XYZ file of C-alpha atoms in Angstrom:
419
model
C 0.000 0.000 0.000
C 2.808 2.429 0.939
C 4.515 1.858 -2.408
C 1.267 2.671 -4.196
C 0.877 5.907 -2.257
C 4.460 6.982 -2.984
C 4.026 6.169 -6.673
C 0.826 8.200 -6.785
C 2.417 11.228 -5.078
C 5.370 11.088 -7.478
C 3.082 11.138 -10.497
C 0.963 13.833 -8.862
C 3.921 16.184 -8.406
C 5.335 15.435 -11.856
C 2.011 16.124 -13.553
C 2.161 19.806 -12.586
C 4.843 20.362 -15.235
C 2.996 18.307 -17.869
C -0.068 20.528 -17.778
C 1.629 23.548 -19.374
C 0.514 24.868 -22.782
C -2.547 22.613 -22.920
C -4.725 24.705 -25.187
C -4.337 26.539 -28.491
C -7.609 28.468 -28.379
C -7.400 32.236 -29.039
C -10.411 32.567 -26.704
C -8.098 31.592 -23.847
C -6.812 35.183 -24.013
C -9.835 36.342 -22.023
C -10.648 36.048 -18.319
C -8.908 33.164 -16.562
C -8.310 31.321 -19.832
C -10.116 28.332 -21.308
C -12.090 26.658 -18.500
C -11.427 22.908 -18.444
C -13.932 20.116 -17.813
C -13.528 18.988 -14.209
C -14.447 15.335 -14.480
C -13.237 11.942 -15.579
C -13.390 10.809 -19.200
C -16.190 8.304 -18.621
C -18.393 11.223 -17.489
C -17.142 13.380 -20.364
C -18.159 10.656 -22.856
C -21.757 11.018 -21.595
C -21.832 14.722 -22.446
C -20.742 15.577 -18.899
C -23.674 13.931 -17.076
C -22.285 13.000 -13.633
C -25.251 11.635 -11.630
C -24.565 7.918 -12.261
C -22.135 6.197 -9.898
C -20.923 2.757 -8.933
C -18.741 1.265 -6.216
C -15.454 1.001 -8.147
C -15.451 4.134 -10.320
C -14.226 7.498 -9.029
C -16.493 10.431 -9.939
C -14.637 13.713 -9.295
C -17.421 16.016 -10.556
C -19.807 15.489 -7.638
C -17.963 15.041 -4.312
C -20.986 13.249 -2.793
C -19.986 10.207 -4.873
C -16.848 9.513 -2.817
C -18.819 7.662 -0.112
C -20.213 5.243 -2.755
C -16.803 3.619 -3.238
C -16.367 0.033 -1.999
C -12.724 -0.269 -3.045
C -9.771 2.034 -3.534
C -9.966 3.738 -6.937
C -7.159 5.370 -8.894
C -7.702 7.250 -12.142
C -5.623 9.231 -14.623
C -6.727 10.681 -17.969
C -5.178 12.339 -21.021
C -6.463 14.008 -24.195
C -5.111 14.529 -27.691
C -6.857 17.489 -29.349
C -6.847 18.449 -33.028
C -8.407 21.842 -33.778
C -9.060 23.704 -37.017
C -9.213 27.492 -36.597
C -11.171 29.260 -39.328
C -11.830 32.929 -40.020
C -13.534 34.540 -42.989
C -10.192 34.477 -44.840
C -7.777 32.036 -43.164
C -7.486 28.496 -41.833
C -4.986 27.070 -39.322
C -4.585 23.766 -37.432
C -3.137 22.962 -34.010
C -2.643 19.791 -31.971
C -2.101 19.300 -28.238
C -1.698 16.313 -25.891
C -2.387 16.964 -22.209
C -2.776 15.294 -18.831
C -6.316 16.108 -17.648
C -6.532 14.758 -14.106
C -5.025 12.390 -11.602
C -6.872 11.272 -8.467
C -7.240 8.528 -5.889
C -10.237 7.736 -3.677
C -10.816 5.210 -0.894
C -13.743 4.151 1.309
C -13.939 4.045 5.076
C -17.294 2.736 6.309
C -19.972 5.282 5.459
C -17.256 7.773 4.523
C -15.234 8.216 1.365
C -12.111 10.292 0.798
C -10.191 11.477 -2.243
C -7.337 13.724 -3.310
C -5.815 14.640 -6.649
C -4.876 17.316 -9.150
C -6.558 18.757 -12.237
C -6.309 21.943 -14.331
C -8.919 24.643 -13.716
C -8.089 26.660 -16.837
C -5.418 27.009 -19.518
C -3.982 29.799 -21.655
C -2.263 29.068 -24.954
C -2.597 31.176 -28.107
C -0.605 32.723 -30.950
C -2.260 35.515 -32.938
C -0.641 37.657 -35.641
C -2.079 40.426 -37.820
C -0.911 43.401 -39.880
C -2.793 46.712 -39.777
C -2.482 50.129 -41.395
C -2.807 52.989 -38.924
C -4.359 56.397 -39.549
C -0.859 57.829 -40.149
C -0.465 55.260 -43.002
C 2.182 53.305 -41.094
C 2.011 49.532 -41.534
C 2.442 47.615 -38.289
C 2.716 43.892 -37.565
C 1.368 42.755 -34.196
C 1.935 39.364 -32.579
C 0.248 38.126 -29.406
C 1.414 35.074 -27.458
C 0.087 33.542 -24.272
C 0.722 30.400 -22.235
C 0.182 29.029 -18.740
C -2.525 27.485 -16.622
C -4.268 27.393 -13.272
C -4.104 24.024 -11.491
C -6.121 22.734 -8.562
C -4.872 20.346 -5.885
C -7.767 19.145 -3.785
C -8.867 16.954 -0.890
C -12.457 15.718 -0.581
C -14.685 13.743 1.747
C -18.235 12.382 1.619
C -20.722 10.699 3.941
C -23.777 8.521 3.361
C -26.526 10.395 5.222
C -28.961 7.546 4.428
C -28.970 4.547 2.098
C -30.350 6.844 -0.602
C -28.731 10.221 0.098
C -25.068 11.248 0.359
C -23.271 14.554 0.846
C -19.690 15.521 0.059
C -17.263 18.371 -0.444
C -13.803 19.033 -1.775
C -11.452 21.820 -0.766
C -8.966 22.943 -3.394
C -5.841 25.051 -3.558
C -5.601 26.797 -6.935
C -2.267 28.014 -8.261
C -0.911 29.018 -11.625
C 1.415 31.126 -13.714
C 0.188 32.880 -16.883
C 2.429 34.839 -19.259
C 1.293 36.979 -22.182
C 3.518 38.744 -24.699
C 2.823 41.466 -27.253
C 5.343 42.371 -30.001
C 4.872 45.201 -32.503
C 6.970 45.827 -35.649
C 6.843 48.767 -38.080
C 7.162 47.829 -41.781
C 6.100 51.028 -43.539
C 6.891 53.759 -44.526
C 10.298 52.451 -43.341
C 11.306 49.105 -41.836
C 12.451 49.456 -38.228
C 14.819 46.743 -37.040
C 14.015 47.329 -33.380
C 10.666 46.053 -32.190
C 8.761 46.827 -29.023
C 7.804 44.023 -26.641
C 5.440 44.001 -23.681
C 5.560 40.940 -21.422
C 3.010 40.448 -18.652
C 3.054 37.762 -15.978
C 0.431 36.792 -13.418
C 1.015 34.406 -10.511
C -2.369 33.328 -9.162
C -3.233 31.567 -5.909
C -6.437 30.971 -3.969
C -8.671 28.462 -2.185
C -11.977 27.103 -3.525
C -14.778 24.874 -2.266
C -17.117 22.464 -4.059
C -20.125 20.751 -2.434
C -22.556 18.138 -3.679
C -25.528 15.857 -2.989
C -26.495 12.571 -4.658
C -29.821 10.786 -4.320
C -30.834 7.378 -5.682
C -34.094 5.473 -5.155
C -36.223 2.766 -6.779
C -39.216 3.897 -8.822
C -40.128 0.361 -9.969
C -38.815 -3.163 -9.602
C -36.144 -2.461 -12.239
C -35.833 1.308 -12.624
C -33.773 3.658 -10.464
C -34.183 7.412 -10.162
C -30.873 9.312 -9.908
C -30.581 12.961 -8.894
C -27.634 15.145 -8.044
C -26.634 18.721 -7.457
C -23.352 20.525 -6.906
C -22.612 24.059 -5.807
C -19.276 25.807 -6.193
C -19.411 29.187 -4.401
C -17.440 32.157 -5.705
C -13.730 31.875 -4.962
C -11.139 34.649 -4.977
C -7.688 34.380 -6.539
C -4.853 36.752 -5.729
C -2.903 37.739 -8.843
C 0.657 39.035 -8.436
C 1.254 40.984 -11.653
C 4.461 42.117 -13.352
C 5.055 43.927 -16.644
C 8.276 44.453 -18.595
C 8.716 46.705 -21.627
C 11.706 46.111 -23.895
C 13.117 46.715 -27.350
C 14.096 43.509 -29.149
C 16.005 42.556 -32.264
C 16.113 39.211 -34.099
C 19.340 38.031 -35.785
C 19.516 35.990 -38.985
C 19.024 32.762 -36.963
C 15.811 34.065 -35.398
C 17.379 34.445 -31.949
C 15.866 37.254 -29.910
C 18.292 39.919 -28.657
C 16.906 42.091 -25.883
C 17.931 45.745 -25.716
C 16.776 48.169 -23.065
C 14.240 46.591 -20.682
C 12.172 48.392 -18.065
C 9.977 47.124 -15.242
C 6.583 48.805 -15.120
C 4.988 48.870 -11.640
C 1.740 46.891 -11.564
C -0.772 46.521 -8.755
C -1.714 43.081 -7.496
C -5.340 42.285 -8.268
C -8.157 40.035 -7.102
C -9.870 37.788 -9.625
C -12.987 35.672 -9.217
C -13.621 32.020 -9.946
C -17.366 32.283 -10.665
C -20.033 30.520 -8.636
C -21.403 27.403 -10.383
C -24.615 25.469 -9.688
C -25.484 22.143 -11.378
C -28.619 20.021 -11.142
C -29.143 16.643 -12.817
C -31.836 13.990 -13.111
C -31.872 10.564 -14.751
C -33.336 7.060 -14.809
C -31.833 3.661 -15.454
C -31.569 -0.006 -14.713
C -28.708 -0.986 -12.424
C -25.662 -2.393 -14.286
C -27.612 -2.249 -17.552
C -28.399 1.246 -18.849
C -29.032 4.821 -17.768
C -30.083 8.101 -19.391
C -30.012 11.540 -17.837
C -29.572 15.279 -18.205
C -27.830 18.061 -16.299
C -28.108 21.853 -16.359
C -25.251 24.055 -15.153
C -25.530 27.760 -14.336
C -22.290 29.753 -14.044
C -22.094 33.296 -12.745
C -19.517 34.230 -15.408
C -20.403 37.917 -15.174
C -17.933 37.846 -12.235
C -15.034 37.215 -14.647
C -12.546 39.965 -15.448
C -9.440 40.155 -17.606
C -6.061 39.857 -15.950
C -4.761 43.296 -16.989
C -7.838 45.494 -17.080
C -10.698 45.757 -19.549
C -10.431 44.653 -23.183
C -12.235 46.554 -25.914
C -15.372 44.914 -27.397
C -15.365 42.121 -24.788
C -17.868 41.508 -21.988
C -18.814 38.615 -19.696
C -22.336 37.438 -18.887
C -23.826 34.594 -16.868
C -23.750 31.317 -18.770
C -25.625 28.037 -19.008
C -24.659 24.521 -20.080
C -27.069 21.692 -20.913
C -25.874 18.082 -21.083
C -27.603 14.856 -22.188
C -26.076 11.413 -21.987
C -26.032 7.883 -20.733
C -24.554 4.406 -21.017
C -25.488 0.862 -22.006
C -23.992 -2.487 -20.918
C -25.285 -5.518 -22.864
C -24.470 -7.987 -20.034
C -22.032 -6.857 -17.337
C -21.375 -10.399 -15.981
C -21.097 -12.238 -19.286
C -18.491 -15.006 -19.322
C -18.770 -15.863 -23.012
C -18.593 -12.427 -24.650
C -16.102 -9.696 -23.831
C -18.039 -7.191 -25.982
C -21.141 -7.750 -23.838
C -19.215 -6.446 -20.811
C -18.069 -3.242 -22.537
C -19.720 -0.015 -21.359
C -21.014 1.969 -24.353
C -21.419 5.697 -23.655
C -22.754 8.679 -25.573
C -23.961 12.214 -25.064
C -24.375 15.797 -26.214
C -23.663 19.145 -24.589
C -24.369 22.768 -25.414
C -22.808 25.695 -23.577
C -23.061 29.450 -23.704
C -19.545 30.253 -22.452
C -20.479 33.699 -21.126
C -18.029 35.518 -23.418
C -19.490 38.244 -25.633
C -16.997 39.495 -28.237
C -17.920 42.104 -30.866
C -21.530 41.835 -29.594
C -21.495 38.092 -30.413
C -21.975 35.281 -27.879
C -19.324 32.553 -27.981
C -21.057 29.163 -27.823
C -19.558 25.685 -27.554
C -21.286 22.389 -28.354
C -20.184 18.812 -28.957
C -21.212 15.205 -29.560
C -19.469 12.640 -27.359
C -18.905 8.879 -27.510
C -16.999 6.428 -25.360
C -16.122 2.844 -24.482
C -15.337 1.380 -21.074
C -13.123 -1.646 -21.693
C -13.102 -3.965 -18.652
C -9.826 -5.320 -17.302
C -10.818 -7.268 -14.190
C -12.378 -4.763 -11.797
C -10.591 -1.943 -13.633
C -11.319 -0.228 -16.936
C -9.635 1.483 -19.819
C -11.941 4.330 -20.860
C -11.710 5.602 -24.435
C -13.599 8.630 -25.674
C -14.215 10.792 -28.740
C -15.550 14.330 -28.689
C -16.452 16.264 -31.841
C -17.460 19.882 -31.404
C -17.486 23.496 -32.489
C -16.737 26.682 -30.571
C -17.140 30.252 -31.709
C -18.113 31.628 -35.121
C -16.597 33.225 -38.209
C -19.080 36.120 -38.065
C -18.082 39.642 -36.975
C -14.357 39.060 -37.424
C -14.220 36.143 -34.966
C -12.677 32.659 -35.070
C -14.490 29.335 -35.383
C -12.899 26.300 -33.754
C -13.780 22.820 -35.015
C -12.177 20.247 -32.753
C -11.808 16.519 -32.260
C -10.695 15.322 -28.819
C -9.515 11.746 -28.350
C -9.400 10.754 -24.683
C -7.907 7.788 -22.856
C -8.055 7.063 -19.137
C -7.161 4.330 -16.697
C -9.619 3.588 -13.913
C -8.022 1.139 -11.492
C -9.621 -0.516 -8.457
C -7.980 -2.386 -5.582
C -8.600 -3.353 -1.957
C -6.080 -1.582 0.281
C -7.667 -1.519 3.715
C -8.559 -5.169 4.379
C -7.650 -6.717 7.740
C -5.564 -9.852 7.488
C -7.322 -12.989 8.710
C -4.022 -14.892 9.202
C -1.002 -13.269 10.811
């Protein structure tokens, strides 16, 4: 058991460095970056519906699920994303592979406990354009950004009754986000020296997530599942720095920095918005289930890291998810395919960003397979979606996410019968 814990902690610490640069979306420029899905890939394959639980699978969306565990559960997930970025005139492609979460949970009577790490948001973009100013000068502008906010958390849950459970997780959020702006003058004369502005934000803060799960029989075969989670507003402290410099690039593309000045910047407070989710579904135990969830996010609390941005506003948002699973015969001895968990779903989200008076929406179809390996599973998933639009000078993202996760179960806390 001790070896397993040490191995987990080693991977946990190492994963902090792996989570850098895990998005390529230009929309990650705004607010706290691109908000990541905070659940395991089996839930993601059902459109994000998180109200269905079992005794060997760790559900990190709703902390009330921790007390449902009957064995120690370990899970880790990764995603490979391929995205096409399209404007009215151009088309680009980007690919990223990221670690999405790593967690362990274990039961203790009516209690359940868990701890792990996951990204809250990510920043990663490269934008370049050339404009002609009113003085007829032609200027090239390049924007870069990278970094992320991670969350290390500890959670606990308790079975209030046989049907109702309550849980919470307490997280420490930390991250480092850097943005860079470089401007070059090409006309009426070409200037070799370019101006560079580099901003850095170091963010830290504590957050809380609470949840309830309820399950009861509505017929001899059918179960009713209900769940809700509430994430109150959390505050992050952002330590901000800004450096202005002149730069020059040699024939090998190496950047040479000339005069550099530190610009005093005030530390700021930023909000992680309050989020409320409610879900309802029906199903037959170990056979099938179908449900829906609605999430309300108070995204009007979001602000940009270095003041307001022109033509950008934040409003409260809503996400609707539909999904479920089907198992032909979970205890089949003759057919492996009958024991596979087949998952599917759909989600639609108004992200809360309004750019050039246009709402940025995100929607996707999801599919997945849970491949049994003893009491453990290899979870594969596919997500096909679209975010944004080409209208009003904006960018449309068409993406395909391929996910893979390991969900391992073991019995750690069993008393020996023979010494």
